N, C-alpha and C. Protein backbone atom coordinates (compact mmCIF):
# COMPACT_ATOMS: atom_id res chain seq x y z
N MET A 1 232.76 29.92 103.93
CA MET A 1 233.55 29.61 104.89
C MET A 1 233.54 28.14 105.59
N THR A 2 234.92 27.25 105.80
CA THR A 2 234.79 25.92 105.71
C THR A 2 235.26 25.94 106.95
N PRO A 3 233.92 25.18 107.77
CA PRO A 3 234.48 25.08 109.58
C PRO A 3 235.65 23.89 110.02
N THR A 4 236.36 24.10 110.66
CA THR A 4 237.31 24.01 110.83
C THR A 4 237.65 22.74 112.08
N THR A 5 238.30 21.47 112.18
CA THR A 5 237.83 20.88 113.20
C THR A 5 237.49 21.63 114.85
N SER A 6 237.90 22.11 115.44
CA SER A 6 237.60 23.15 115.96
C SER A 6 236.37 23.67 116.43
N GLY A 7 235.94 24.25 115.52
CA GLY A 7 234.76 25.01 115.30
C GLY A 7 234.97 26.09 114.61
N ASP A 8 233.44 27.22 114.51
CA ASP A 8 233.04 27.95 113.37
C ASP A 8 232.28 28.33 113.79
N VAL A 9 231.81 29.51 113.14
CA VAL A 9 231.28 30.18 113.46
C VAL A 9 230.22 31.06 111.81
N LEU A 10 229.46 31.12 111.59
CA LEU A 10 229.11 30.82 110.09
C LEU A 10 227.59 32.09 110.07
N THR A 11 227.88 32.85 108.92
CA THR A 11 227.79 34.13 108.87
C THR A 11 226.48 34.70 107.69
N THR A 12 224.64 34.18 108.34
CA THR A 12 224.77 34.74 106.46
C THR A 12 223.13 35.99 107.11
N SER A 13 221.93 36.21 106.21
CA SER A 13 221.30 37.14 106.25
C SER A 13 222.15 38.54 106.34
N GLY A 14 222.83 38.87 105.45
CA GLY A 14 223.98 40.27 105.90
C GLY A 14 224.47 40.23 107.63
N GLY A 15 224.64 39.87 108.18
CA GLY A 15 225.32 39.50 109.03
C GLY A 15 224.54 39.33 110.72
N THR A 16 222.81 38.95 110.06
CA THR A 16 222.43 39.07 110.99
C THR A 16 221.79 37.48 111.24
N ARG A 17 222.09 36.96 111.12
CA ARG A 17 222.43 35.29 110.45
C ARG A 17 223.65 34.81 111.36
N TRP A 18 224.14 34.38 113.05
CA TRP A 18 224.97 33.21 112.50
C TRP A 18 224.73 32.12 113.29
N THR A 19 225.71 31.36 113.15
CA THR A 19 225.58 29.98 113.32
C THR A 19 226.48 29.44 113.77
N MET A 20 226.73 29.36 115.00
CA MET A 20 227.95 28.28 115.94
C MET A 20 227.35 27.02 115.87
N ARG A 21 229.18 26.44 115.70
CA ARG A 21 229.22 24.74 115.44
C ARG A 21 229.74 24.26 115.51
N GLY A 22 230.45 22.52 116.81
CA GLY A 22 231.33 22.08 116.89
C GLY A 22 231.63 23.24 118.04
N GLU A 23 232.94 23.15 118.28
CA GLU A 23 234.19 24.22 119.59
C GLU A 23 234.21 25.40 119.29
N ILE A 24 233.21 25.61 120.41
CA ILE A 24 233.45 27.55 120.07
C ILE A 24 234.64 27.77 121.19
N ASP A 25 235.76 28.09 121.08
CA ASP A 25 236.75 28.52 121.82
C ASP A 25 237.54 29.60 121.73
N ALA A 26 238.79 29.84 122.21
CA ALA A 26 239.94 31.15 122.26
C ALA A 26 240.63 30.47 120.98
N ALA A 27 240.70 29.76 119.78
CA ALA A 27 241.30 29.31 118.77
C ALA A 27 239.68 30.29 117.60
N VAL A 28 238.64 30.01 117.71
CA VAL A 28 238.03 30.58 117.00
C VAL A 28 237.52 32.27 117.23
N GLN A 29 237.63 32.23 118.58
CA GLN A 29 237.70 34.13 118.95
C GLN A 29 238.39 34.25 118.38
N ALA A 30 239.61 34.18 118.58
CA ALA A 30 241.15 34.47 117.51
C ALA A 30 241.16 34.68 116.09
N ARG A 31 240.89 33.86 115.20
CA ARG A 31 240.30 33.42 114.38
C ARG A 31 239.40 34.54 113.24
N ARG A 32 238.21 34.85 114.77
CA ARG A 32 236.91 35.57 113.71
C ARG A 32 237.11 36.73 115.11
N GLU A 33 237.02 36.95 115.98
CA GLU A 33 236.38 38.10 116.13
C GLU A 33 236.52 38.80 115.96
N ASP A 34 237.48 39.53 115.10
CA ASP A 34 237.12 40.90 114.64
C ASP A 34 236.38 41.03 113.77
N GLU A 35 236.05 40.26 112.58
CA GLU A 35 234.55 41.00 111.51
C GLU A 35 233.49 40.56 111.81
N LEU A 36 233.39 39.02 113.38
CA LEU A 36 232.06 39.80 114.26
C LEU A 36 231.44 40.02 114.89
N LEU A 37 232.65 40.99 115.38
CA LEU A 37 232.19 42.47 115.96
C LEU A 37 232.39 43.44 115.25
N ARG A 38 233.17 43.77 114.33
CA ARG A 38 232.77 44.69 112.88
C ARG A 38 231.11 44.31 112.35
N ILE A 39 230.53 43.23 111.81
CA ILE A 39 229.52 42.67 111.56
C ILE A 39 228.52 43.06 112.82
N ALA A 40 228.62 42.68 113.78
CA ALA A 40 227.90 43.28 114.77
C ALA A 40 227.44 44.81 115.18
N GLN A 41 228.87 45.47 114.97
CA GLN A 41 228.03 46.96 114.76
C GLN A 41 227.16 47.71 113.83
N SER A 42 227.51 46.92 112.91
CA SER A 42 226.99 47.29 111.69
C SER A 42 225.71 46.97 111.48
N ALA A 43 225.33 46.08 112.33
CA ALA A 43 223.84 45.11 112.02
C ALA A 43 222.54 46.40 112.65
N ASN A 44 222.03 46.18 111.22
CA ASN A 44 220.65 46.13 111.55
C ASN A 44 219.01 46.32 112.06
N GLU A 45 219.53 45.36 112.44
CA GLU A 45 218.66 44.04 113.17
C GLU A 45 219.05 43.73 113.85
N ARG A 46 218.57 43.12 115.16
CA ARG A 46 219.02 42.05 116.11
C ARG A 46 219.30 40.65 115.55
N ILE A 47 220.12 39.98 116.60
CA ILE A 47 221.20 39.40 115.75
C ILE A 47 220.96 37.72 116.44
N HIS A 48 220.55 37.22 115.15
CA HIS A 48 220.08 35.73 115.58
C HIS A 48 221.41 34.87 115.91
N VAL A 49 221.79 33.66 116.46
CA VAL A 49 222.18 32.94 116.95
C VAL A 49 221.44 31.70 116.79
N ASP A 50 222.36 30.30 116.00
CA ASP A 50 221.68 29.11 116.35
C ASP A 50 222.54 28.54 116.47
N LEU A 51 222.96 28.28 118.50
CA LEU A 51 223.62 26.82 118.29
C LEU A 51 223.00 25.98 119.37
N GLY A 52 222.58 25.18 118.09
CA GLY A 52 222.55 24.40 118.02
C GLY A 52 223.26 22.79 118.02
N GLU A 53 224.61 23.38 117.41
CA GLU A 53 225.28 22.35 116.79
C GLU A 53 226.78 22.56 117.54
N VAL A 54 226.70 23.55 118.45
CA VAL A 54 227.72 23.61 119.79
C VAL A 54 227.60 22.67 119.79
N THR A 55 229.24 22.17 121.01
CA THR A 55 229.86 21.01 121.48
C THR A 55 230.41 21.62 122.64
N PHE A 56 230.68 22.65 123.03
CA PHE A 56 231.53 22.94 123.80
C PHE A 56 231.76 24.57 123.68
N MET A 57 231.59 24.97 125.36
CA MET A 57 231.91 26.44 124.88
C MET A 57 232.59 27.28 126.25
N ASP A 58 233.96 28.21 125.62
CA ASP A 58 234.39 28.05 126.75
C ASP A 58 234.24 29.79 126.67
N SER A 59 235.40 30.56 127.60
CA SER A 59 235.39 31.74 127.28
C SER A 59 235.35 33.22 126.35
N GLY A 60 236.17 32.40 125.67
CA GLY A 60 236.23 32.64 123.76
C GLY A 60 234.98 32.84 123.41
N GLY A 61 234.10 31.71 123.15
CA GLY A 61 232.61 31.86 122.53
C GLY A 61 231.96 33.40 123.38
N LEU A 62 231.66 32.43 125.08
CA LEU A 62 231.25 33.70 125.95
C LEU A 62 231.33 35.46 125.05
N ARG A 63 232.39 35.79 124.82
CA ARG A 63 233.40 36.45 124.07
C ARG A 63 232.67 37.17 123.56
N LEU A 64 232.39 36.10 121.96
CA LEU A 64 231.79 36.86 121.45
C LEU A 64 230.00 36.44 121.10
N LEU A 65 229.41 35.75 122.08
CA LEU A 65 228.13 36.08 121.78
C LEU A 65 227.85 37.72 123.24
N TYR A 66 228.37 38.54 123.82
CA TYR A 66 229.15 39.27 124.37
C TYR A 66 228.75 40.32 123.33
N HIS A 67 229.79 40.11 122.61
CA HIS A 67 230.26 40.60 120.90
C HIS A 67 228.32 41.56 120.30
N ALA A 68 228.05 40.19 119.81
CA ALA A 68 226.53 40.50 119.74
C ALA A 68 225.35 41.01 120.82
N ALA A 69 225.56 40.89 121.81
CA ALA A 69 224.85 41.72 123.01
C ALA A 69 224.86 43.16 122.92
N THR A 70 226.02 43.63 123.19
CA THR A 70 227.08 44.70 123.28
C THR A 70 226.89 45.58 121.92
N ALA A 71 227.82 45.45 121.83
CA ALA A 71 227.81 46.12 120.05
C ALA A 71 227.03 45.96 118.73
N GLY A 72 225.54 44.79 119.29
CA GLY A 72 224.34 44.91 117.96
C GLY A 72 223.60 45.84 118.48
N SER A 73 222.31 45.47 117.37
CA SER A 73 221.16 46.08 118.05
C SER A 73 219.76 45.37 118.46
N GLY A 74 220.11 45.77 119.33
CA GLY A 74 219.27 44.56 120.58
C GLY A 74 219.53 44.05 121.14
N ALA A 75 218.90 42.74 121.82
CA ALA A 75 219.43 41.80 122.41
C ALA A 75 219.63 40.60 121.58
N PRO A 76 220.07 39.72 121.62
CA PRO A 76 220.89 38.88 120.46
C PRO A 76 220.10 38.40 121.19
N VAL A 77 219.30 37.20 119.95
CA VAL A 77 218.26 36.00 120.06
C VAL A 77 219.57 34.47 120.14
N LEU A 78 219.36 34.22 120.85
CA LEU A 78 219.75 32.71 120.97
C LEU A 78 219.30 31.74 120.96
N GLU A 79 219.14 30.14 119.46
CA GLU A 79 218.12 29.82 119.84
C GLU A 79 218.73 28.18 119.36
N ARG A 80 218.07 27.41 120.01
CA ARG A 80 218.57 26.00 120.02
C ARG A 80 219.36 25.82 120.72
N VAL A 81 219.46 26.90 122.08
CA VAL A 81 220.49 26.96 122.97
C VAL A 81 220.37 25.45 123.49
N PRO A 82 222.22 24.58 123.49
CA PRO A 82 222.09 23.18 125.12
C PRO A 82 222.37 23.69 125.99
N ARG A 83 221.92 22.55 127.16
CA ARG A 83 222.01 22.91 127.86
C ARG A 83 223.32 23.78 128.66
N ARG A 84 224.50 22.83 128.40
CA ARG A 84 225.53 23.53 128.97
C ARG A 84 226.56 24.80 128.52
N VAL A 85 225.21 25.18 127.46
CA VAL A 85 225.76 26.40 127.15
C VAL A 85 225.39 27.91 127.86
N ARG A 86 223.42 27.14 127.49
CA ARG A 86 222.75 28.31 128.87
C ARG A 86 222.94 27.28 130.60
N ASP A 87 223.81 26.78 131.14
CA ASP A 87 224.34 26.71 132.18
C ASP A 87 225.11 28.12 132.24
N LEU A 88 226.60 28.44 130.97
CA LEU A 88 227.82 29.27 130.84
C LEU A 88 227.46 29.69 131.56
N LEU A 89 226.39 31.02 130.34
CA LEU A 89 225.26 32.00 130.69
C LEU A 89 225.26 32.20 131.54
N GLU A 90 224.38 30.95 132.84
CA GLU A 90 224.14 31.73 133.54
C GLU A 90 225.72 31.60 135.05
N LEU A 91 225.39 31.11 134.46
CA LEU A 91 227.03 30.81 136.08
C LEU A 91 228.48 32.42 135.81
N SER A 92 228.27 32.79 134.59
CA SER A 92 229.19 33.79 133.57
C SER A 92 228.35 34.59 133.78
N GLY A 93 226.53 34.98 134.22
CA GLY A 93 226.20 36.45 134.75
C GLY A 93 225.65 36.47 133.82
N VAL A 94 225.38 35.89 132.31
CA VAL A 94 225.04 37.09 131.05
C VAL A 94 224.59 37.27 130.56
N VAL A 95 223.33 36.08 131.06
CA VAL A 95 222.24 34.87 130.15
C VAL A 95 221.67 36.70 130.45
N ASP A 96 220.82 37.21 130.57
CA ASP A 96 220.06 38.70 130.80
C ASP A 96 220.69 39.48 129.23
N LEU A 97 221.57 39.98 129.01
CA LEU A 97 221.60 39.60 127.69
C LEU A 97 221.38 39.97 126.67
N PHE A 98 220.65 38.51 126.52
CA PHE A 98 220.28 38.15 125.96
C PHE A 98 218.69 37.36 126.01
N GLU A 99 217.81 37.11 124.65
CA GLU A 99 216.17 36.79 124.65
C GLU A 99 216.77 34.92 124.30
N LEU A 100 216.64 34.34 125.18
CA LEU A 100 216.35 32.50 124.66
C LEU A 100 215.01 32.43 124.47
N ALA A 101 215.63 31.72 122.77
CA ALA A 101 214.33 31.74 121.90
C ALA A 101 212.94 30.04 122.19
N ASP A 102 213.69 29.33 122.42
CA ASP A 102 213.37 27.92 123.10
C ASP A 102 214.16 27.09 124.31
N ASP A 103 212.91 25.89 124.89
CA ASP A 103 213.92 25.22 125.28
C ASP A 103 215.53 25.12 124.86
N PRO A 104 216.02 24.23 125.92
CA PRO A 104 217.88 23.88 125.61
C PRO A 104 217.39 22.59 124.89
N THR A 105 218.71 22.62 124.02
CA THR A 105 218.46 20.90 123.20
C THR A 105 218.66 20.05 124.15
N ASP A 106 219.22 19.91 124.60
CA ASP A 106 220.05 19.31 126.12
C ASP A 106 219.05 18.87 126.51
N GLU A 107 218.30 18.15 126.55
CA GLU A 107 217.36 17.75 128.21
C GLU A 107 217.69 16.68 129.05
N ASP A 108 218.44 17.21 129.64
CA ASP A 108 218.90 15.91 130.55
C ASP A 108 218.84 16.39 131.95
N SER A 109 218.36 17.74 132.01
CA SER A 109 217.25 18.17 133.20
C SER A 109 215.95 17.23 133.16
N ALA A 110 215.33 16.70 132.46
CA ALA A 110 214.11 15.85 132.78
C ALA A 110 213.84 15.16 133.79
């Protein structure tokens, strides 16, 4: 799948590895939600989501992550989470649905 200017979600490893890149917004949600939900529901292993290339995320992106958390097999592992995405997860009250694998990639809090 070719990424668009707004962003995209690429899946590999039988759907258990998701790579989000660019702006993960309502446009990406509209394009990919049905497929990602189906993939999450059929996953036999925990889903790992690489967020290191995400430049923006809104409620559409949160909804995609929520599907991984509620339809997948166990708490998804979020990798390379930018500080702004971590803040969004915390403010939305859903951070406890995920395992955060490492420190935020934006170290602007130091």
